[in-house]
């Protein structure tokens, strides 16, 4: 009798709880639909210069920057502001608050003439320009290079070629070995789409096409996403993060055709970077040339860049000081999820401070 | 209880769908069909472009090929321009370095360095008068 009473009581209390959440959830959903997201990427910054598709920004520190100079290279197909989503959910903000001098290379929307832009232009011209400009502006001889996703792959390639300009290399979910069993790699390897024809016909690989490819990776993902929103709509913080994430997910950058063609054929299909046969303007890119300290972040639940693909960097470089940090969450979750991002921020800050002090760790795997 | 049961059914449906769909997405036949479809689409697009270009040419309107040619020229000029700017900057830097070297090897008096022309003294002026 008692147990029946307690079951009834618990059902009643849960119903009451759910009913009280309902108006709050409706209010949050309504404000999500009607309010426009404007205050994303709000960490103050100054334009240092522009070259082609690249813009270089310097983040203005609240206190005088006393520690290390970091140049951030974001992915080529997504906007950079996943690293600076909103106040309190920003890797860049945390770095600036910790007194580091932060620079960011922002890939601008491709202009019509960029259909001819090659992978060489992106790395040897624009990225090299950004590094040189950062060195000049920060009055230093080398910098910490941080790359996210494809930006990480670019950073690894750059470091292999211009070791002397890089103090340490930090990659976040950056693919290096493309022989993984992820769906993207499988598609690139097995698909017989005529890449040359695609490049000639389209010129630019439009972001709508790329976005659809990512959506097909998990067709039920869209349903799951909306279900999660409705069941958490009463939580203000959740809805706020969801709104910003939606803004970011639907704000993509198109991929210049020539760059896309080389990226897919040389890296995904032939896995040239991991095998050491990849070349840029005739220069061989050998990752074993990297001897500077390397910090590699991977995400356990990443289905876009599976952890083995990113981890390979640790094995290929010849650095004495290599650290591998396994984060929780997925490809994006590890950057924006409250629990995982705190680990990312603290590990990154610790790494920069250690390198500032000159502490050298031997091979560490967490 | 009803809500949690609903959630369980919902999750089960999605998980089962994922289990069915994921192998299809990796299936070689599916990928071959997909590639064939994509290549056909590209071929059709090319064919349409050829015919459109003919009509546009007849109407004296620039074709897509002509526009692409112009974009390529812009792309090349941009890089040439960047290379020239770099060369000019390098030359400027070299000039400054040379100037510093020169002033080190042949130190000038403060007046000469400032480019002050020496005025004739009052004595010499009165002598000439």
Coordinates of C-alpha atoms in Angstrom, one line a residue:
Chain A
X1 CA 0.0 0.0 0.0
X2 CA 2.8 2.3 1.0
X3 CA 4.7 1.6 -2.2
X4 CA 1.6 2.3 -4.3
X5 CA 1.3 5.6 -2.5
X6 CA 5.0 6.5 -3.1
X7 CA 4.7 5.6 -6.8
X8 CA 1.6 7.8 -7.1
X9 CA 3.4 10.6 -5.3
X10 CA 6.4 10.4 -7.5
X11 CA 4.3 10.4 -10.7
X12 CA 2.4 13.4 -9.4
X13 CA 5.6 15.3 -8.5
X14 CA 7.2 14.5 -11.9
X15 CA 4.0 15.6 -13.7
X16 CA 4.0 18.9 -11.7
X17 CA 7.7 19.3 -12.5
X18 CA 7.1 18.7 -16.2
X19 CA 4.2 21.1 -16.3
X20 CA 6.2 23.8 -14.6
X21 CA 9.0 23.3 -17.2
X22 CA 6.5 23.6 -20.1
X23 CA 5.9 27.4 -20.1
X24 CA 9.6 28.1 -19.6
X25 CA 10.5 25.8 -22.5
X26 CA 7.9 27.5 -24.7
X27 CA 9.3 30.9 -23.8
X28 CA 12.8 29.8 -24.6
X29 CA 11.8 28.3 -27.9
X30 CA 9.9 31.4 -28.8
X31 CA 12.8 33.7 -28.0
X32 CA 15.1 31.3 -30.0
X33 CA 13.0 31.7 -33.1
X34 CA 12.3 35.5 -32.8
X35 CA 15.7 36.8 -31.5
X36 CA 18.6 37.0 -33.9
X37 CA 22.1 36.0 -32.7
X38 CA 24.3 39.0 -33.0
X39 CA 26.8 38.8 -30.1
X40 CA 28.7 35.7 -31.3
X41 CA 32.5 36.0 -31.6
X42 CA 32.5 38.9 -29.3
X43 CA 36.1 38.8 -28.0
X44 CA 37.5 42.2 -29.0
X45 CA 40.0 42.1 -31.8
X46 CA 41.9 44.3 -34.2
X47 CA 42.7 43.8 -37.9
X48 CA 46.4 43.4 -38.5
X49 CA 46.3 42.9 -42.2
X50 CA 44.8 41.2 -45.2
X51 CA 46.3 39.2 -48.0
X52 CA 44.2 37.4 -50.6
X53 CA 41.7 35.2 -48.8
X54 CA 43.4 35.6 -45.4
X55 CA 42.8 38.2 -42.7
X56 CA 45.0 38.4 -39.7
X57 CA 43.5 39.6 -36.4
X58 CA 45.0 40.3 -33.0
X59 CA 42.9 39.8 -29.9
X60 CA 43.1 42.7 -27.6
X61 CA 44.1 41.5 -24.1
X62 CA 42.4 43.0 -21.1
X63 CA 45.6 42.9 -19.2
X64 CA 49.0 43.3 -20.9
X65 CA 49.9 40.0 -22.7
X66 CA 52.8 38.6 -20.8
X67 CA 53.1 35.0 -21.9
X68 CA 53.1 33.3 -25.3
X69 CA 52.2 34.3 -28.8
X70 CA 49.7 31.9 -30.4
X71 CA 48.5 31.9 -34.0
X72 CA 45.2 30.1 -34.6
X73 CA 44.5 28.5 -37.9
X74 CA 40.8 27.5 -38.2
X75 CA 39.3 25.0 -40.6
X76 CA 38.9 26.0 -44.2
X77 CA 35.2 25.0 -44.5
X78 CA 33.8 26.3 -41.2
X79 CA 33.8 29.7 -39.6
X80 CA 36.5 30.4 -37.0
X81 CA 34.0 31.4 -34.4
X82 CA 33.4 27.9 -33.1
X83 CA 36.6 28.8 -31.1
X84 CA 34.9 32.1 -29.9
X85 CA 31.2 31.2 -29.8
X86 CA 30.0 33.6 -27.0
X87 CA 31.3 35.0 -23.8
X88 CA 32.0 32.1 -21.4
X89 CA 32.1 29.6 -24.2
X90 CA 35.3 30.6 -26.1
X91 CA 38.7 29.1 -26.3
X92 CA 40.1 32.4 -27.6
X93 CA 38.6 34.4 -24.7
X94 CA 40.1 31.9 -22.2
X95 CA 43.6 32.3 -23.8
X96 CA 43.4 36.1 -23.8
X97 CA 42.2 36.1 -20.2
X98 CA 45.2 33.9 -19.3
X99 CA 47.5 36.6 -20.6
X100 CA 48.5 35.1 -24.0
X101 CA 49.0 37.1 -27.2
X102 CA 46.4 35.6 -29.5
X103 CA 46.4 36.0 -33.3
X104 CA 43.9 34.5 -35.7
X105 CA 43.9 33.8 -39.4
X106 CA 40.4 34.1 -40.7
X107 CA 39.6 32.5 -44.0
X108 CA 37.4 35.0 -45.9
X109 CA 34.6 33.9 -48.2
X110 CA 36.2 32.9 -51.5
X111 CA 36.0 35.5 -54.2
X112 CA 35.2 34.6 -57.8
X113 CA 38.9 34.4 -58.7
X114 CA 39.6 32.0 -55.9
X115 CA 38.3 29.1 -58.0
X116 CA 41.9 28.9 -59.1
X117 CA 43.4 29.1 -55.6
X118 CA 45.4 26.0 -54.8
X119 CA 46.4 24.2 -51.6
X120 CA 49.9 25.8 -52.2
X121 CA 48.4 29.3 -52.2
X122 CA 46.6 28.6 -48.9
X123 CA 49.6 27.2 -47.1
X124 CA 52.7 28.6 -48.8
X125 CA 51.3 32.1 -49.6
X126 CA 48.5 33.1 -47.2
X127 CA 49.3 31.0 -44.2
X128 CA 53.0 31.9 -44.5
X129 CA 52.1 35.6 -44.8
X130 CA 50.0 35.3 -41.6
X131 CA 52.9 33.7 -39.7
X132 CA 55.4 36.3 -40.9
X133 CA 53.0 39.2 -40.1
X134 CA 52.4 37.7 -36.6
X135 CA 56.1 37.4 -36.0
X136 CA 56.6 41.0 -37.1
X137 CA 53.6 42.4 -35.1
X138 CA 54.5 40.4 -31.9
X139 CA 58.2 41.2 -32.2
X140 CA 59.2 37.6 -31.8
X141 CA 61.2 35.0 -33.7
X142 CA 58.8 32.0 -33.4
X143 CA 55.2 31.3 -32.4
X144 CA 52.9 28.6 -31.1
X145 CA 50.8 27.4 -34.1
X146 CA 47.4 26.1 -33.2
X147 CA 45.2 24.4 -35.8
X148 CA 41.7 23.1 -35.6
X149 CA 40.4 20.3 -37.9
X150 CA 41.7 21.0 -41.4
X151 CA 43.6 24.0 -40.0
X152 CA 45.5 21.5 -37.9
X153 CA 46.5 19.5 -40.9
X154 CA 47.6 22.8 -42.6
X155 CA 49.6 23.7 -39.4
X156 CA 51.3 20.3 -39.4
X157 CA 52.3 20.7 -43.1
X158 CA 53.5 24.2 -42.4
X159 CA 55.6 23.2 -39.4
X160 CA 57.2 20.4 -41.4
X161 CA 58.3 23.0 -44.0
X162 CA 59.0 26.1 -41.8
X163 CA 60.2 24.5 -38.5
X164 CA 62.2 27.6 -37.5
X165 CA 59.2 29.8 -37.2
X166 CA 57.2 27.5 -35.0
X167 CA 57.9 27.2 -31.2
X168 CA 55.3 24.5 -30.7
X169 CA 52.6 22.8 -32.8
X170 CA 49.1 22.3 -31.3
X171 CA 46.5 20.4 -33.2
X172 CA 42.8 19.8 -32.3
X173 CA 41.0 16.9 -34.0
X174 CA 43.2 17.4 -37.1
X175 CA 43.3 14.5 -39.6
X176 CA 46.8 13.2 -40.5
X177 CA 46.3 9.6 -41.4
X178 CA 43.4 9.3 -43.9
X179 CA 43.4 5.5 -44.0
X180 CA 40.9 5.4 -41.1
X181 CA 37.5 3.6 -41.3
X182 CA 35.5 6.8 -40.9
X183 CA 32.7 7.4 -43.3
X184 CA 34.2 10.4 -44.9
X185 CA 37.5 8.6 -45.6
X186 CA 35.5 5.6 -47.0
X187 CA 33.5 7.9 -49.3
X188 CA 36.7 9.6 -50.6
X189 CA 38.5 6.3 -51.2
X190 CA 35.6 4.3 -52.7
X191 CA 33.8 7.0 -54.6
X192 CA 34.6 7.3 -58.3
X193 CA 33.4 10.9 -58.8
X194 CA 35.4 12.6 -61.5
X195 CA 37.2 15.3 -59.3
X196 CA 38.6 17.1 -62.3
X197 CA 35.2 17.4 -64.0
X198 CA 33.7 18.6 -60.7
X199 CA 36.4 21.2 -60.3
X200 CA 36.0 22.4 -63.9
X201 CA 32.2 22.5 -63.8
X202 CA 31.6 24.0 -60.4
X203 CA 34.8 26.0 -59.8
X204 CA 33.8 26.3 -56.2
X205 CA 32.7 23.4 -54.0
X206 CA 29.7 25.1 -52.5
X207 CA 29.1 25.0 -48.8
X208 CA 25.6 23.6 -49.3
X209 CA 27.1 20.5 -50.9
X210 CA 29.6 20.0 -48.1
X211 CA 27.0 20.6 -45.4
X212 CA 24.7 17.9 -46.9
X213 CA 27.7 15.5 -46.9
X214 CA 28.1 16.1 -43.2
X215 CA 24.4 15.6 -42.6
X216 CA 24.4 12.3 -44.4
X217 CA 27.1 11.0 -42.1
X218 CA 24.4 10.4 -39.6
X219 CA 20.9 10.7 -41.2
X220 CA 19.1 10.4 -37.9
X221 CA 21.2 13.2 -36.4
X222 CA 18.8 15.9 -37.4
X223 CA 15.9 14.2 -35.6
X224 CA 18.0 13.5 -32.5
X225 CA 19.1 17.2 -32.5
X226 CA 15.5 18.6 -32.4
X227 CA 14.4 16.0 -29.9
X228 CA 17.2 17.0 -27.6
X229 CA 16.2 20.6 -27.9
X230 CA 12.6 20.0 -27.1
X231 CA 13.4 17.8 -24.1
X232 CA 15.9 20.4 -22.8
X233 CA 14.0 23.6 -23.8
X234 CA 13.4 24.6 -20.2
X235 CA 17.1 24.9 -19.6
X236 CA 18.1 28.5 -20.5
X237 CA 21.8 27.7 -20.9
X238 CA 21.1 24.7 -23.2
X239 CA 18.8 26.7 -25.5
X240 CA 21.4 29.6 -25.6
X241 CA 24.2 27.2 -26.7
X242 CA 21.9 25.5 -29.2
X243 CA 21.0 28.9 -30.8
X244 CA 24.6 29.8 -31.2
X245 CA 25.5 26.4 -32.5
X246 CA 22.7 26.5 -35.1
X247 CA 24.0 29.9 -36.3
X248 CA 27.5 28.4 -36.6
X249 CA 26.4 25.2 -38.3
X250 CA 24.4 27.0 -41.0
X251 CA 27.2 29.5 -41.6
X252 CA 29.7 27.7 -43.8
X253 CA 32.4 28.7 -46.2
X254 CA 32.7 27.3 -49.8
X255 CA 35.9 25.3 -50.8
X256 CA 37.9 26.4 -53.8
X257 CA 37.7 23.6 -56.4
X258 CA 41.4 23.2 -57.1
X259 CA 42.2 23.0 -53.4
X260 CA 39.4 20.5 -52.8
X261 CA 40.6 18.3 -55.6
X262 CA 44.2 18.1 -54.3
X263 CA 43.0 17.7 -50.7
X264 CA 40.8 14.8 -51.6
X265 CA 43.0 13.0 -54.1
X266 CA 46.4 13.4 -52.4
X267 CA 45.4 13.2 -48.8
X268 CA 42.2 11.2 -48.6
X269 CA 42.6 8.9 -51.6
X270 CA 46.4 8.4 -51.6
X271 CA 47.1 9.1 -48.0
X272 CA 50.3 11.0 -49.0
X273 CA 50.8 13.0 -45.8
X274 CA 51.1 10.0 -43.5
X275 CA 53.3 8.1 -46.1
X276 CA 55.6 11.1 -46.4
X277 CA 55.1 11.5 -50.2
X278 CA 53.0 14.6 -50.1
X279 CA 54.5 17.6 -52.0
X280 CA 53.6 21.3 -52.2
X281 CA 55.1 23.2 -55.1
X282 CA 57.7 20.5 -55.4
X283 CA 58.7 20.6 -51.8
X284 CA 58.3 17.3 -50.0
X285 CA 56.3 17.5 -46.8
X286 CA 57.9 15.1 -44.3
X287 CA 56.2 15.2 -40.9
X288 CA 59.3 13.6 -39.4
X289 CA 61.0 16.9 -39.9
X290 CA 59.0 18.3 -37.0
X291 CA 61.2 18.4 -34.0
X292 CA 59.5 21.2 -32.0
X293 CA 57.1 20.4 -29.1
X294 CA 53.8 18.9 -30.2
X295 CA 50.5 18.8 -28.4
X296 CA 47.8 16.7 -30.1
X297 CA 44.1 16.8 -29.0
X298 CA 41.7 14.1 -30.1
X299 CA 38.1 13.6 -29.3
X300 CA 36.9 10.1 -28.3
X301 CA 33.5 10.4 -30.0
X302 CA 34.7 12.1 -33.2
X303 CA 33.1 10.6 -36.3
X304 CA 34.4 13.2 -38.7
X305 CA 38.0 12.8 -37.8
X306 CA 38.3 9.4 -35.9
X307 CA 40.9 9.5 -33.1
X308 CA 43.4 7.1 -34.9
X309 CA 43.5 9.5 -37.9
X310 CA 44.5 12.5 -35.6
X311 CA 46.7 10.4 -33.2
X312 CA 49.1 9.4 -36.0
X313 CA 50.8 12.8 -35.8
X314 CA 52.2 11.8 -32.4
X315 CA 53.9 8.8 -34.1
X316 CA 55.1 10.6 -37.2
X317 CA 56.9 13.6 -35.7
X318 CA 60.5 13.4 -34.3
X319 CA 59.9 15.7 -31.4
X320 CA 61.2 14.8 -27.9
X321 CA 58.4 16.7 -26.3
X322 CA 55.1 15.2 -27.4
X323 CA 51.8 15.2 -25.6
X324 CA 48.6 13.6 -26.5
X325 CA 45.3 14.6 -24.8
X326 CA 42.2 12.6 -25.3
X327 CA 39.1 14.7 -24.9
X328 CA 35.5 13.6 -24.5
X329 CA 32.7 14.5 -26.9
X330 CA 32.6 14.6 -30.7
X331 CA 34.3 16.7 -33.3
X332 CA 32.6 19.9 -32.2
X333 CA 31.4 18.7 -28.7
X334 CA 35.0 18.8 -27.5
X335 CA 35.2 22.5 -28.2
X336 CA 31.8 23.7 -27.0
X337 CA 30.7 21.2 -24.4
X338 CA 31.1 22.7 -20.9
X339 CA 32.8 19.7 -19.4
X340 CA 35.2 18.9 -22.2
X341 CA 36.1 22.5 -23.2
X342 CA 37.4 23.2 -19.6
X343 CA 39.9 20.4 -20.1
X344 CA 40.9 21.7 -23.5
X345 CA 41.4 25.2 -22.2
X346 CA 43.4 24.2 -19.1
X347 CA 45.6 21.7 -21.0
X348 CA 46.3 24.3 -23.7
X349 CA 47.1 27.0 -21.2
X350 CA 49.3 24.7 -19.2
X351 CA 51.2 23.7 -22.3
X352 CA 51.9 27.3 -23.2
X353 CA 53.0 28.1 -19.7
X354 CA 55.3 25.0 -19.6
X355 CA 56.8 26.0 -22.9
X356 CA 57.2 29.6 -21.6
X357 CA 59.1 28.4 -18.6
X358 CA 61.1 25.9 -20.7
X359 CA 59.8 22.8 -19.0
X360 CA 60.1 19.8 -21.4
X361 CA 57.9 16.8 -20.8
X362 CA 58.8 13.5 -22.2
X363 CA 56.3 11.5 -24.2
X364 CA 53.1 11.6 -22.2
X365 CA 49.8 10.1 -23.0
X366 CA 46.8 10.9 -20.9
Chain B
X1 CA 6.3 6.7 -17.1
X2 CA 4.5 7.3 -20.4
X3 CA 7.0 9.9 -21.3
X4 CA 10.0 7.7 -20.5
X5 CA 8.4 4.8 -22.4
X6 CA 7.9 7.1 -25.4
X7 CA 11.6 8.1 -25.2
X8 CA 12.7 4.5 -25.1
X9 CA 10.7 3.6 -28.2
X10 CA 12.0 6.8 -29.9
X11 CA 15.6 5.9 -29.2
X12 CA 15.1 2.3 -30.2
X13 CA 13.6 3.4 -33.6
X14 CA 16.5 5.8 -34.3
X15 CA 19.2 3.3 -33.2
X16 CA 17.7 0.6 -35.4
X17 CA 17.5 3.0 -38.3
X18 CA 21.2 3.9 -37.8
X19 CA 22.1 0.2 -37.7
X20 CA 20.3 -0.3 -41.0
X21 CA 21.5 2.9 -42.8
X22 CA 25.2 3.0 -41.8
X23 CA 26.2 -0.2 -43.7
X24 CA 24.3 1.0 -46.7
X25 CA 26.3 4.2 -46.7
X26 CA 29.5 2.2 -46.8
X27 CA 28.2 -0.3 -49.4
X28 CA 30.3 -0.4 -52.5
X29 CA 27.3 -0.8 -54.9
X30 CA 25.6 2.2 -53.3
X31 CA 28.8 4.3 -53.6
X32 CA 29.3 3.2 -57.2
X33 CA 25.7 4.2 -58.0
X34 CA 26.2 7.5 -56.2
X35 CA 29.3 8.2 -58.2
X36 CA 27.6 7.3 -61.4
X37 CA 24.7 9.7 -60.6
X38 CA 27.2 12.5 -59.7
X39 CA 29.3 12.0 -62.9
X40 CA 26.1 12.0 -65.0
X41 CA 25.0 15.2 -63.4
X42 CA 28.3 16.8 -64.1
X43 CA 28.2 15.6 -67.7
X44 CA 24.7 17.0 -68.2
X45 CA 25.9 20.3 -66.7
X46 CA 28.8 20.4 -69.1
X47 CA 26.5 19.7 -72.1
X48 CA 24.1 22.5 -70.9
X49 CA 27.0 24.9 -70.6
X50 CA 28.2 24.1 -74.2
X51 CA 24.7 24.9 -75.6
X52 CA 24.2 28.0 -73.4
X53 CA 27.6 29.3 -74.5
X54 CA 26.6 29.0 -78.1
X55 CA 23.4 31.0 -77.5
X56 CA 25.2 33.6 -75.4
X57 CA 28.0 34.0 -78.0
X58 CA 25.3 34.6 -80.7
X59 CA 23.8 37.3 -78.5
X60 CA 27.3 38.9 -77.8
X61 CA 27.0 38.2 -74.1
X62 CA 30.2 37.0 -72.3
X63 CA 30.1 33.2 -71.7
X64 CA 31.0 31.5 -68.5
X65 CA 34.3 30.4 -70.0
X66 CA 35.2 33.9 -70.9
X67 CA 34.3 35.1 -67.4
X68 CA 36.5 32.3 -65.9
X69 CA 39.3 33.5 -68.1
X70 CA 39.0 37.0 -66.7
X71 CA 38.9 35.6 -63.1
X72 CA 42.1 33.7 -63.9
X73 CA 43.7 36.9 -65.0
X74 CA 42.6 38.7 -61.8
X75 CA 44.0 35.7 -59.8
X76 CA 47.4 35.8 -61.5
X77 CA 47.6 39.7 -61.3
X78 CA 46.9 39.5 -57.6
X79 CA 49.8 37.2 -57.0
X80 CA 52.1 39.2 -59.2
X81 CA 51.1 42.3 -57.3
X82 CA 51.8 40.6 -54.0
X83 CA 55.2 39.5 -55.2
X84 CA 56.1 43.0 -56.4
X85 CA 55.0 44.5 -53.1
X86 CA 57.2 42.0 -51.3
X87 CA 60.1 42.9 -53.5
X88 CA 59.6 46.6 -53.0
X89 CA 59.5 46.1 -49.2
X90 CA 62.7 44.0 -49.3
X91 CA 64.5 46.7 -51.3
X92 CA 63.3 49.3 -48.8
X93 CA 64.6 47.2 -46.0
X94 CA 67.9 46.8 -47.8
X95 CA 68.2 50.5 -48.3
X96 CA 67.6 51.2 -44.7
X97 CA 70.3 48.7 -43.8
X98 CA 72.7 50.3 -46.2
X99 CA 72.0 53.7 -44.7
X100 CA 72.7 52.4 -41.3
X101 CA 75.9 50.8 -42.5
X102 CA 77.0 54.0 -44.2
X103 CA 76.3 56.2 -41.1
X104 CA 78.3 53.7 -39.0
X105 CA 81.3 53.7 -41.4
X106 CA 81.2 57.4 -42.2
X107 CA 79.8 59.1 -39.1
X108 CA 78.5 62.6 -39.8
X109 CA 78.3 65.6 -37.5
X110 CA 74.8 66.2 -36.1
X111 CA 74.3 69.2 -38.4
X112 CA 75.4 67.4 -41.5
X113 CA 73.2 64.5 -40.6
X114 CA 70.2 66.8 -40.2
X115 CA 71.0 68.3 -43.6
X116 CA 71.7 71.8 -42.2
X117 CA 73.6 74.0 -44.8
X118 CA 76.4 76.0 -43.2
X119 CA 75.7 79.7 -43.4
X120 CA 78.6 82.0 -44.2
X121 CA 79.9 83.8 -41.1
X122 CA 79.2 87.5 -40.6
X123 CA 83.0 88.2 -40.9
X124 CA 83.2 86.6 -44.3
X125 CA 80.0 88.3 -45.4
X126 CA 81.3 91.8 -44.4
X127 CA 84.6 91.0 -46.2
X128 CA 82.8 90.3 -49.5
X129 CA 80.7 93.4 -49.1

